[in-house]
PDB file of C-alpha atoms in Angstrom:
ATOM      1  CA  UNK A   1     253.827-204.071 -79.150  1.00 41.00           C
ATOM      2  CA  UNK A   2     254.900-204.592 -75.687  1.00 43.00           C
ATOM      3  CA  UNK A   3     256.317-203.074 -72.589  1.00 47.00           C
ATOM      4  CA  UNK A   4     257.223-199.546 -72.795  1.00 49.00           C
ATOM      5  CA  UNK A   5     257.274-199.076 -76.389  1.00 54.00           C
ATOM      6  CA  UNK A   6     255.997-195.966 -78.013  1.00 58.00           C
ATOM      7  CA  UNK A   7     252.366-196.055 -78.873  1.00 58.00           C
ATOM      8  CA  UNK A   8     251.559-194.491 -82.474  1.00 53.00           C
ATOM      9  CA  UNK A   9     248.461-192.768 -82.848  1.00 50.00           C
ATOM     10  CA  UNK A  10     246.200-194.663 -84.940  1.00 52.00           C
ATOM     11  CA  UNK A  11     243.893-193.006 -87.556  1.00 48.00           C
ATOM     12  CA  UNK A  12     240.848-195.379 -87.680  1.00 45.00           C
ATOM     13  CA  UNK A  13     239.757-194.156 -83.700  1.00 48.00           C
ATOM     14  CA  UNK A  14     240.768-190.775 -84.127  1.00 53.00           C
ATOM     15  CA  UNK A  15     243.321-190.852 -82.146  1.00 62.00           C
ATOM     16  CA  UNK A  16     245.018-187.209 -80.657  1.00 74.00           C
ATOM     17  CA  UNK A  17     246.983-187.795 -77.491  1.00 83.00           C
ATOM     18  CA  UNK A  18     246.706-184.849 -75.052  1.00 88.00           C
ATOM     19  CA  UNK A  19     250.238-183.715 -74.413  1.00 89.00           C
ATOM     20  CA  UNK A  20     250.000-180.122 -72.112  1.00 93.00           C
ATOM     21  CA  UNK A  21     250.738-180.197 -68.526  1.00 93.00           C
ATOM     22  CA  UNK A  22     248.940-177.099 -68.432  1.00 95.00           C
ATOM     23  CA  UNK A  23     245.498-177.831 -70.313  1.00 95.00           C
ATOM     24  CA  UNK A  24     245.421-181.522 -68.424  1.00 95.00           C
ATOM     25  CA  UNK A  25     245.692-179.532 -64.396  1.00 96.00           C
ATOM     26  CA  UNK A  26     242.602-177.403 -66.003  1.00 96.00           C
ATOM     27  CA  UNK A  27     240.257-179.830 -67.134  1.00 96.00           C
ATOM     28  CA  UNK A  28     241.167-182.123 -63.874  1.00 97.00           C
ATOM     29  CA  UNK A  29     240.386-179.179 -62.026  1.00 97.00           C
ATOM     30  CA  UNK A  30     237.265-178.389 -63.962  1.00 97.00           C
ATOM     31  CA  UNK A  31     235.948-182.155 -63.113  1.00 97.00           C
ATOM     32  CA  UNK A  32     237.043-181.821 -59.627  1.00 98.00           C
ATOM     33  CA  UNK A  33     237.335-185.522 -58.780  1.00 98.00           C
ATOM     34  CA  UNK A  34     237.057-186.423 -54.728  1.00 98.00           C
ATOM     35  CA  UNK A  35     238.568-189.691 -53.373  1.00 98.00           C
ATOM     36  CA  UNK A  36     236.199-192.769 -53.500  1.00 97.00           C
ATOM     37  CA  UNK A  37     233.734-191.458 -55.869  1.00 98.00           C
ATOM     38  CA  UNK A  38     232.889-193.767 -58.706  1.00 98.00           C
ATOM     39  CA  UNK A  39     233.810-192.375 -62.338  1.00 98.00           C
ATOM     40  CA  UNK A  40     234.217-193.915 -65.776  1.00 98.00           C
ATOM     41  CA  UNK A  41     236.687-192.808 -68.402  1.00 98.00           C
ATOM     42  CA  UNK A  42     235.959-193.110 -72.081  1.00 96.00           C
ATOM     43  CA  UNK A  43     239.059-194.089 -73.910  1.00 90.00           C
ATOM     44  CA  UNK A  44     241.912-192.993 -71.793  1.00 92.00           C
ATOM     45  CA  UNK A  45     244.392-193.637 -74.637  1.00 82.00           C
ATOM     46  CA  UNK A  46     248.226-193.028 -73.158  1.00 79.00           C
ATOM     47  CA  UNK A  47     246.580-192.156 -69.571  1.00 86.00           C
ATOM     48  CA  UNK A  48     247.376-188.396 -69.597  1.00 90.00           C
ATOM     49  CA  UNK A  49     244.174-187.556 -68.019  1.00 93.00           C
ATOM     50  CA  UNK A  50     243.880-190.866 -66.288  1.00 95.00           C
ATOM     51  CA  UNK A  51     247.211-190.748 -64.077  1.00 95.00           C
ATOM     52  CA  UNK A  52     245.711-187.461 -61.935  1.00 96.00           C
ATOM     53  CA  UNK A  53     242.469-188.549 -62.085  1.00 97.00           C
ATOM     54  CA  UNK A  54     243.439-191.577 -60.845  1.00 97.00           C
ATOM     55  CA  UNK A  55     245.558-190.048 -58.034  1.00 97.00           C
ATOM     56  CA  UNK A  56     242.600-187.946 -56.528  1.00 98.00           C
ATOM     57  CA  UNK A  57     240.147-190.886 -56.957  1.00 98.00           C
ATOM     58  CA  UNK A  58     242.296-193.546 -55.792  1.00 98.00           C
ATOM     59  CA  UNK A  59     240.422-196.030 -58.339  1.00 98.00           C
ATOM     60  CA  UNK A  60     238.866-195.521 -61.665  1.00 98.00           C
ATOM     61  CA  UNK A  61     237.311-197.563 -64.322  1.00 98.00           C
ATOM     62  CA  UNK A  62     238.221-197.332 -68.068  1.00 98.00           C
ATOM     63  CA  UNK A  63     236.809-197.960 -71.200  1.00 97.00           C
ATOM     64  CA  UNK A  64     239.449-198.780 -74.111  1.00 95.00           C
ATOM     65  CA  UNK A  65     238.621-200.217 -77.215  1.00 93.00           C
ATOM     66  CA  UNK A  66     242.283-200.648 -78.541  1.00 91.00           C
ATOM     67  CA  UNK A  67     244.051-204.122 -77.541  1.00 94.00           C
ATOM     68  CA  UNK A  68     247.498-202.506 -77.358  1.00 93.00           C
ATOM     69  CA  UNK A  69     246.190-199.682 -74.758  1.00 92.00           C
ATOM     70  CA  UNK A  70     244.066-201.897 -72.948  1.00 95.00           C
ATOM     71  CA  UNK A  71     247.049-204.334 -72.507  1.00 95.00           C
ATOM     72  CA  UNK A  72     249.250-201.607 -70.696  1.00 94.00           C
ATOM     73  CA  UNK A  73     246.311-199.756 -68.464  1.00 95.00           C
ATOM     74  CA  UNK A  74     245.994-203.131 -67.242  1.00 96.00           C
ATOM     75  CA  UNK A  75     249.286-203.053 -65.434  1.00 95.00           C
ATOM     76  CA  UNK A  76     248.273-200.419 -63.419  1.00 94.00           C
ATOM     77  CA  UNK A  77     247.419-201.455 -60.266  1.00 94.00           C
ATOM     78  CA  UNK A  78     244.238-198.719 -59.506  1.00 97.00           C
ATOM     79  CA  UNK A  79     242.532-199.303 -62.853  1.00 97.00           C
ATOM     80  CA  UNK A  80     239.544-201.390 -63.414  1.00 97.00           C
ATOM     81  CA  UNK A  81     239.521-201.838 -67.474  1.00 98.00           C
ATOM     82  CA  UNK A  82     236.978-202.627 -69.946  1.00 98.00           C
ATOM     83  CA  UNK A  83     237.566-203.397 -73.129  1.00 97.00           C
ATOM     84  CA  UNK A  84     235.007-202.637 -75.308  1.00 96.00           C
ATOM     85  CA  UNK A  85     233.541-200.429 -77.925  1.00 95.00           C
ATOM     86  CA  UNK A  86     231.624-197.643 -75.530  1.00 96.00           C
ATOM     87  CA  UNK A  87     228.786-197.918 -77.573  1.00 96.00           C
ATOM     88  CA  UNK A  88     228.233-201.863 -75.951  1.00 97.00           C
ATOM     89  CA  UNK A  89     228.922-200.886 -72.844  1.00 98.00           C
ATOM     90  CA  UNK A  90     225.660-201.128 -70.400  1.00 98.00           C
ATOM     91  CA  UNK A  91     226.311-198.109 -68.129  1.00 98.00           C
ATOM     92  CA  UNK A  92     223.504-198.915 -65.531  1.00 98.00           C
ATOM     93  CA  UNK A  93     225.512-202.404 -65.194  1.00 98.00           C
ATOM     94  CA  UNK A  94     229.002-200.466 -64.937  1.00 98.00           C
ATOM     95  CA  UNK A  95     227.336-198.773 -62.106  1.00 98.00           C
ATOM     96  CA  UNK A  96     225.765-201.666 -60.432  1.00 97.00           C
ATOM     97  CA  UNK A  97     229.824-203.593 -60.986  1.00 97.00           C
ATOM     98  CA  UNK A  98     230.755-200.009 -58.909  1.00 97.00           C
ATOM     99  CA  UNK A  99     227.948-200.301 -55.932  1.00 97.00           C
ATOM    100  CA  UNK A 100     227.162-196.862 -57.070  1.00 97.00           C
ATOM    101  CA  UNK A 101     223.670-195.223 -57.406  1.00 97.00           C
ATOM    102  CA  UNK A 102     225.312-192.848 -59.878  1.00 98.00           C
ATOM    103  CA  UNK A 103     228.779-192.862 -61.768  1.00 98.00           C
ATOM    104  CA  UNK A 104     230.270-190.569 -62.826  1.00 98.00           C
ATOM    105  CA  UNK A 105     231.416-190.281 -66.532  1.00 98.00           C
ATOM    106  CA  UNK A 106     234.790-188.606 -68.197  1.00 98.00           C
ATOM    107  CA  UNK A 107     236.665-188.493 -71.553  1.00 95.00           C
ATOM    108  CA  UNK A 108     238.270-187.399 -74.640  1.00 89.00           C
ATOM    109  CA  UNK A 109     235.553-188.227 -76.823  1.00 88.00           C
ATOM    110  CA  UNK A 110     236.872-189.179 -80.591  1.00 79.00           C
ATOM    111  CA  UNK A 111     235.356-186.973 -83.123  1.00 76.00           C
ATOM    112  CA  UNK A 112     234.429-189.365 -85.379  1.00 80.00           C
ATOM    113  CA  UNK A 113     231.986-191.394 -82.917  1.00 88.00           C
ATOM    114  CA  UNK A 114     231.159-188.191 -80.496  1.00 92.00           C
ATOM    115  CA  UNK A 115     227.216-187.648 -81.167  1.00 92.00           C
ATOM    116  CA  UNK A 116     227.012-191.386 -81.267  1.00 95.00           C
ATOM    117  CA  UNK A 117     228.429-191.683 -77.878  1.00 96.00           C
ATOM    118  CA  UNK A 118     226.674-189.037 -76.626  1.00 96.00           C
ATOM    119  CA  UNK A 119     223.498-190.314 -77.781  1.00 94.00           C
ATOM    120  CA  UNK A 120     224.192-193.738 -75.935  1.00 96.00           C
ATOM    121  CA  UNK A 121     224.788-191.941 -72.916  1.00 97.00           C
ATOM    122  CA  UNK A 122     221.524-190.337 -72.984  1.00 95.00           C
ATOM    123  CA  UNK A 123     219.989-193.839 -72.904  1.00 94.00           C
ATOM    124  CA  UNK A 124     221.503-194.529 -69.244  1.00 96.00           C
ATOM    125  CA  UNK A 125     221.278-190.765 -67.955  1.00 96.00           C
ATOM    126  CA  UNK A 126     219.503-192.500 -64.880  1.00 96.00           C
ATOM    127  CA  UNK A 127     222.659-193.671 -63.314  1.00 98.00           C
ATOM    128  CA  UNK A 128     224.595-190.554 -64.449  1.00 98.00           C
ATOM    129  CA  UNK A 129     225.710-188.135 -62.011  1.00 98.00           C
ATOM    130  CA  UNK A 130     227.670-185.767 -64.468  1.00 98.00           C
ATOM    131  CA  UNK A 131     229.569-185.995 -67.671  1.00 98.00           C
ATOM    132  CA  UNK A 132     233.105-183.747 -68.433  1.00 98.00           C
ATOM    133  CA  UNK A 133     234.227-184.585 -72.153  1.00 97.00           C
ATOM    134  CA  UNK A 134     236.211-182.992 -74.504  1.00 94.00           C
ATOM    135  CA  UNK A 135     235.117-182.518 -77.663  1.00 93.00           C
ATOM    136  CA  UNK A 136     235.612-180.657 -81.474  1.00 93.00           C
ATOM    137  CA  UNK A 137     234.678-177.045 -80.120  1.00 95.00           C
ATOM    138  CA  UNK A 138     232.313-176.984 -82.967  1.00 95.00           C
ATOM    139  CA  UNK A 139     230.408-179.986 -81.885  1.00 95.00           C
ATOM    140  CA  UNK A 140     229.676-178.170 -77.895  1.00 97.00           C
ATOM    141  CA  UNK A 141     228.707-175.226 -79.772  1.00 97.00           C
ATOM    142  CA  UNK A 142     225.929-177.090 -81.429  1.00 97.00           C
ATOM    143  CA  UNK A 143     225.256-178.449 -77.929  1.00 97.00           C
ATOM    144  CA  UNK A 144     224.838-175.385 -75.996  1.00 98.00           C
ATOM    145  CA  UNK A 145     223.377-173.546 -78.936  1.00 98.00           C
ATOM    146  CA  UNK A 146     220.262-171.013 -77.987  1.00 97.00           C
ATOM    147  CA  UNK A 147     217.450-170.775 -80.687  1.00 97.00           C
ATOM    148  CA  UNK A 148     217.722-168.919 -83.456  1.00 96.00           C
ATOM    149  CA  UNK A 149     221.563-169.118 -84.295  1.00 96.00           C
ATOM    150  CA  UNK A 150     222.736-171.501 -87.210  1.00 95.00           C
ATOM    151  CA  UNK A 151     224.559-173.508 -84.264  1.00 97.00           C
ATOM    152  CA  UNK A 152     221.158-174.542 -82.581  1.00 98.00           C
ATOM    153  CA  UNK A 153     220.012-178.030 -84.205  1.00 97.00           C
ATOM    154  CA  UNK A 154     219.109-181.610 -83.235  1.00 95.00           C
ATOM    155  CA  UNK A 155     221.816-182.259 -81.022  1.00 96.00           C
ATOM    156  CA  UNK A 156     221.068-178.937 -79.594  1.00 97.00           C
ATOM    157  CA  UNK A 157     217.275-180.008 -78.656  1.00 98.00           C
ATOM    158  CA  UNK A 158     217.801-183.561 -77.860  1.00 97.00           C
ATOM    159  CA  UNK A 159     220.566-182.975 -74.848  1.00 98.00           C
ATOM    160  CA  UNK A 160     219.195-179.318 -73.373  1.00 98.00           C
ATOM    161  CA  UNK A 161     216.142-181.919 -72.844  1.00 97.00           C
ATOM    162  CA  UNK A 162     217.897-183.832 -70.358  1.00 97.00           C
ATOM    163  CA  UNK A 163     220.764-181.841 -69.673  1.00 98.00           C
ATOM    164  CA  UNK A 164     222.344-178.467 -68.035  1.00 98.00           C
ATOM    165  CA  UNK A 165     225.111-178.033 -69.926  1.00 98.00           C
ATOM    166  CA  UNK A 166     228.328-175.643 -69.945  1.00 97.00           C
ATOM    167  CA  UNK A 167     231.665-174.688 -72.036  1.00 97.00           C
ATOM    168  CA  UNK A 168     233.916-174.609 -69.390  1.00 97.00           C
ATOM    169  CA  UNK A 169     237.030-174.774 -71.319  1.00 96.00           C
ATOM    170  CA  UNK A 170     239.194-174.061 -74.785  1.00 97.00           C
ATOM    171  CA  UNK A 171     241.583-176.239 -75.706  1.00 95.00           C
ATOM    172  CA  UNK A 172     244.183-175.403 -78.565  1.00 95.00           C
ATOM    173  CA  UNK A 173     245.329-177.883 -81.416  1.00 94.00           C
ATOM    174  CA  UNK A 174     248.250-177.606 -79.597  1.00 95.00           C
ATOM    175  CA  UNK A 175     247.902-179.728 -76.996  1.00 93.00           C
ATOM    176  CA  UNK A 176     247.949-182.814 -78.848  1.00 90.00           C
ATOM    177  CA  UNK A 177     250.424-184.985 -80.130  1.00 88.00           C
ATOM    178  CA  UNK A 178     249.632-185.038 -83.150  1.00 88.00           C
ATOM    179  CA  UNK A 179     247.756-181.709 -83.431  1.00 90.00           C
ATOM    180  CA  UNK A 180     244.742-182.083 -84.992  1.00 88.00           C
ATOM    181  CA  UNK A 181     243.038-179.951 -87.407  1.00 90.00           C
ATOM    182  CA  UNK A 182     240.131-178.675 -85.041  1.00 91.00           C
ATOM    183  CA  UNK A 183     240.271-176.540 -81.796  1.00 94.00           C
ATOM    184  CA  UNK A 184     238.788-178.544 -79.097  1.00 94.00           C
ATOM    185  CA  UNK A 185     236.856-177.570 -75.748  1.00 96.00           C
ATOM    186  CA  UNK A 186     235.441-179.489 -72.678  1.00 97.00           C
ATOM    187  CA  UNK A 187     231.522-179.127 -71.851  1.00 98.00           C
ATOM    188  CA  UNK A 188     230.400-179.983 -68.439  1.00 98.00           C
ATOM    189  CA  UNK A 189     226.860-181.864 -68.786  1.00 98.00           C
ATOM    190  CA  UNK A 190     224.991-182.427 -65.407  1.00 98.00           C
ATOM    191  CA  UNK A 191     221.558-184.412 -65.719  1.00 98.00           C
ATOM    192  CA  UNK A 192     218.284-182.371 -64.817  1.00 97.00           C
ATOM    193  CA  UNK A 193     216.934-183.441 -61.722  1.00 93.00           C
ATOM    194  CA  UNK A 194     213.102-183.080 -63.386  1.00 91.00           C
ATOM    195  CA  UNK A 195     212.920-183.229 -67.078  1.00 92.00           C
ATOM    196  CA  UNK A 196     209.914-183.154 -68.837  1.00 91.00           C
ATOM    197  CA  UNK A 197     208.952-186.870 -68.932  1.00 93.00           C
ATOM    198  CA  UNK A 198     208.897-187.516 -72.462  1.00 95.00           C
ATOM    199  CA  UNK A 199     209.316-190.787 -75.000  1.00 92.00           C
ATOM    200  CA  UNK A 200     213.296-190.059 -76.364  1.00 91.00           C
ATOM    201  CA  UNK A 201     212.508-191.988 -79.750  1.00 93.00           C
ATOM    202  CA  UNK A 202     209.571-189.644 -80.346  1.00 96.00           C
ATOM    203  CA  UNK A 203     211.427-186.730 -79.974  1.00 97.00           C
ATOM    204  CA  UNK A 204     214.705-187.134 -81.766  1.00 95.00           C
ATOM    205  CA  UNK A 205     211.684-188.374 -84.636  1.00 97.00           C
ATOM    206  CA  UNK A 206     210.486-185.177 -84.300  1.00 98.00           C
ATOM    207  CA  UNK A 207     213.056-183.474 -83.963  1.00 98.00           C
ATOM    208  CA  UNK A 208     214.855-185.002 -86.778  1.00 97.00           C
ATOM    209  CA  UNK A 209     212.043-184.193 -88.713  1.00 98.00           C
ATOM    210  CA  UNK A 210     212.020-180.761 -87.960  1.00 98.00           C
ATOM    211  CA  UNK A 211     215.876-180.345 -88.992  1.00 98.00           C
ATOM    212  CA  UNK A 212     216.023-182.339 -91.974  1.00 97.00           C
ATOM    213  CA  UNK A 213     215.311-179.171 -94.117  1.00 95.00           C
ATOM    214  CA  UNK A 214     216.073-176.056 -91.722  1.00 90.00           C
ATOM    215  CA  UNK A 215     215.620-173.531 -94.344  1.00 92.00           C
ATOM    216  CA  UNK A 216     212.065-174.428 -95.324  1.00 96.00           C
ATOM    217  CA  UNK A 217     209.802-173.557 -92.740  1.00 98.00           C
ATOM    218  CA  UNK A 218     208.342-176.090 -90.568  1.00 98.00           C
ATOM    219  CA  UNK A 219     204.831-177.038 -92.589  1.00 97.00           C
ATOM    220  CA  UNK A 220     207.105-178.734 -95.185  1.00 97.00           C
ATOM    221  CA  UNK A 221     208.468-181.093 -92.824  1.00 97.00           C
ATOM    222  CA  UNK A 222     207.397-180.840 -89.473  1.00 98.00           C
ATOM    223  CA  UNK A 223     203.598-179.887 -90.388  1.00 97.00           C
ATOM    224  CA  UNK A 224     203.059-182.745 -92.951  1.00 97.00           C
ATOM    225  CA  UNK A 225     203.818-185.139 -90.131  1.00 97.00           C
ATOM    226  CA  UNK A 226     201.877-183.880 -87.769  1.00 97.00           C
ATOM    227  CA  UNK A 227     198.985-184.454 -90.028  1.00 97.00           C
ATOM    228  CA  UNK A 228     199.924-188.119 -90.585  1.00 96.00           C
ATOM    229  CA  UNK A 229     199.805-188.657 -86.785  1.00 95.00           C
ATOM    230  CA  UNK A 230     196.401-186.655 -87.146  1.00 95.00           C
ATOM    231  CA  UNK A 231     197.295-184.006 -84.496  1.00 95.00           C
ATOM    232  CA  UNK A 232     194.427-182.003 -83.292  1.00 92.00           C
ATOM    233  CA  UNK A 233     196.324-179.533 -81.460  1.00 94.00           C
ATOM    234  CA  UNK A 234     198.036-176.024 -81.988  1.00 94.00           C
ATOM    235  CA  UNK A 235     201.664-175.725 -83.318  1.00 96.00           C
ATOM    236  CA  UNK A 236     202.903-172.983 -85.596  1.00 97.00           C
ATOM    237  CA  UNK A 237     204.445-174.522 -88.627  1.00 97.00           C
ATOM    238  CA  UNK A 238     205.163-170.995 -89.788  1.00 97.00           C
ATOM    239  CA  UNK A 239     208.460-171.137 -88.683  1.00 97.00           C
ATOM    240  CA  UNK A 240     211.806-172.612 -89.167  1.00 98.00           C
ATOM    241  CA  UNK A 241     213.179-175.343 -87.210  1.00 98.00           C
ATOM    242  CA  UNK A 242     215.988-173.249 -85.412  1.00 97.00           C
ATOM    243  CA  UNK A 243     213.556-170.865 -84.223  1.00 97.00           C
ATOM    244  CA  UNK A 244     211.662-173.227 -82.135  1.00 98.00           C
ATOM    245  CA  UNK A 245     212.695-173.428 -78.150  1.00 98.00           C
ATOM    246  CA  UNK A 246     213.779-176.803 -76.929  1.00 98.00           C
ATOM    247  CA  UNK A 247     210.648-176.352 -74.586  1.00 97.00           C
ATOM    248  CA  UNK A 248     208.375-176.215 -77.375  1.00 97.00           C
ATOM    249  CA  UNK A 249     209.620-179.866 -78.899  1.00 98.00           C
ATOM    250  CA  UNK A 250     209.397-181.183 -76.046  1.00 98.00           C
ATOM    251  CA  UNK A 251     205.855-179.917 -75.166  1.00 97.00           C
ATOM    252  CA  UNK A 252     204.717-181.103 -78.845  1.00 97.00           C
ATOM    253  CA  UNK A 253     206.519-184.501 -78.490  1.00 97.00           C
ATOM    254  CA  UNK A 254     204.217-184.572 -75.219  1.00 96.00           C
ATOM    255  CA  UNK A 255     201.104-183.699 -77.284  1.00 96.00           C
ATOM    256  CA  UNK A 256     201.866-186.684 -79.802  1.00 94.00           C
ATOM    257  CA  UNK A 257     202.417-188.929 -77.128  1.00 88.00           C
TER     258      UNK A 257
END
């Protein structure tokens, strides 16, 4: 495919084109992008955020993974492009490429590969200034979730660790060409400036742990592996996994340290 042919959507990356005028000046002005300041987009597809991102930035880097995409951002003269899978990309060298102490990082996230993305994210949060992404709506609910509703889970625990986070807008099926079957929304994630220092493959053990069976209470899952790691402190396994604050993994991940 070449030139200015029309690009179809494919299937295998989960591909849904934004297409409203309307929902794309929202989230741009949700992300607020100055001129000069370093940001990344995940998978910009047909550049309908890109273009007046872009255009306030006056350069931007973008990660595409298809060839036919990556082919025609290339043409256009303010993009830096990187073709890759986001999952290989290094961020910490992306922002070392950019001179920049932090980047900052934007994109319609494909729902297929979302918690895996964010999860690789999480790994280079240290040269992350703040993240804008849209998502399935149902995937920032889990994200933002507070204790104690069947929304509040792993993914919950694991970014509220490292990261304010917001809903700061609902985007309709709609808006995409082709619609999908999910409503979407974009979360605003900004880094903490002190989280609780704490080993990230301990806690999303732990945490995983916790979750695996959320309607048993925690001494089935959680409490039989503290007493593997011989724990000698306090932690009440009385409870179920969705019950426990984020502040209270994270304290106990501490403890097993």
């Amino acid at each position: 495919m070449s030139g200015g042919g029309k690009h179809v959507a494919r299937k295998r990356f989960g591909q849904h084109f934004l297409s409203d005028g309307g929902i794309i000046d929202a989230i741009v002005r949700a992300i607020d992008p100055r001129p000069g300041q370093p940001m990344v987009e995940i998978g910009p597809g047909l550049a309908a955020l890109t273009q007046p991102l872009v255009e306030r930035l006056g350069r931007l880097t973008v990660i595409e993974l298809d060839r036919d995409l990556a082919a025609r951002l290339r043409l256009h003269g303010q993009l830096d492009v990187i073709e890759s899978d986001v999952l290989k990309v290094d961020f910490a060298q992306v922002a070392k490429g950019l001179a920049a102490p932090k980047i900052r990082v934007v994109g319609n996230l494909p729902y297929n590969i979302s918690t895996p993305i964010l999860f690789h994210l999480l790994e280079h949060v240290g040269v992350i200034e703040d993240q804008h992404f849209m998502l399935q709506k149902e995937v920032i609910d889990r994200m933002v979730a507070s204790p104690a509703t069947s929304d509040y889970g792993r993914l919950s625990v694991m970014l509220q660790w490292r990261y304010a986070m917001e809903d700061v807008l609902f985007v309709p099926p709609e808006s995409f060409e082709p619609p999908p079957r999910v409503d979407s929304a974009v979360v605003r994630m900004v880094p903490r400036a002190e989280p609780a220092p704490v080993a990230p493959k301990l806690l999303e053990e732990l945490v995983q742990v916790a979750f695996s069976q959320r309607r048993k209470l925690l001494r089935h899952t959680l409490g039989r592996w503290l007493e593997a790691r011989q724990f000698a402190g306090t932690f009440d396994t009385q409870r179920r996994a969705e019950e426990v604050p984020v502040a209270e993994y994270v304290a106990l991940a501490q403890a097993c340290a």
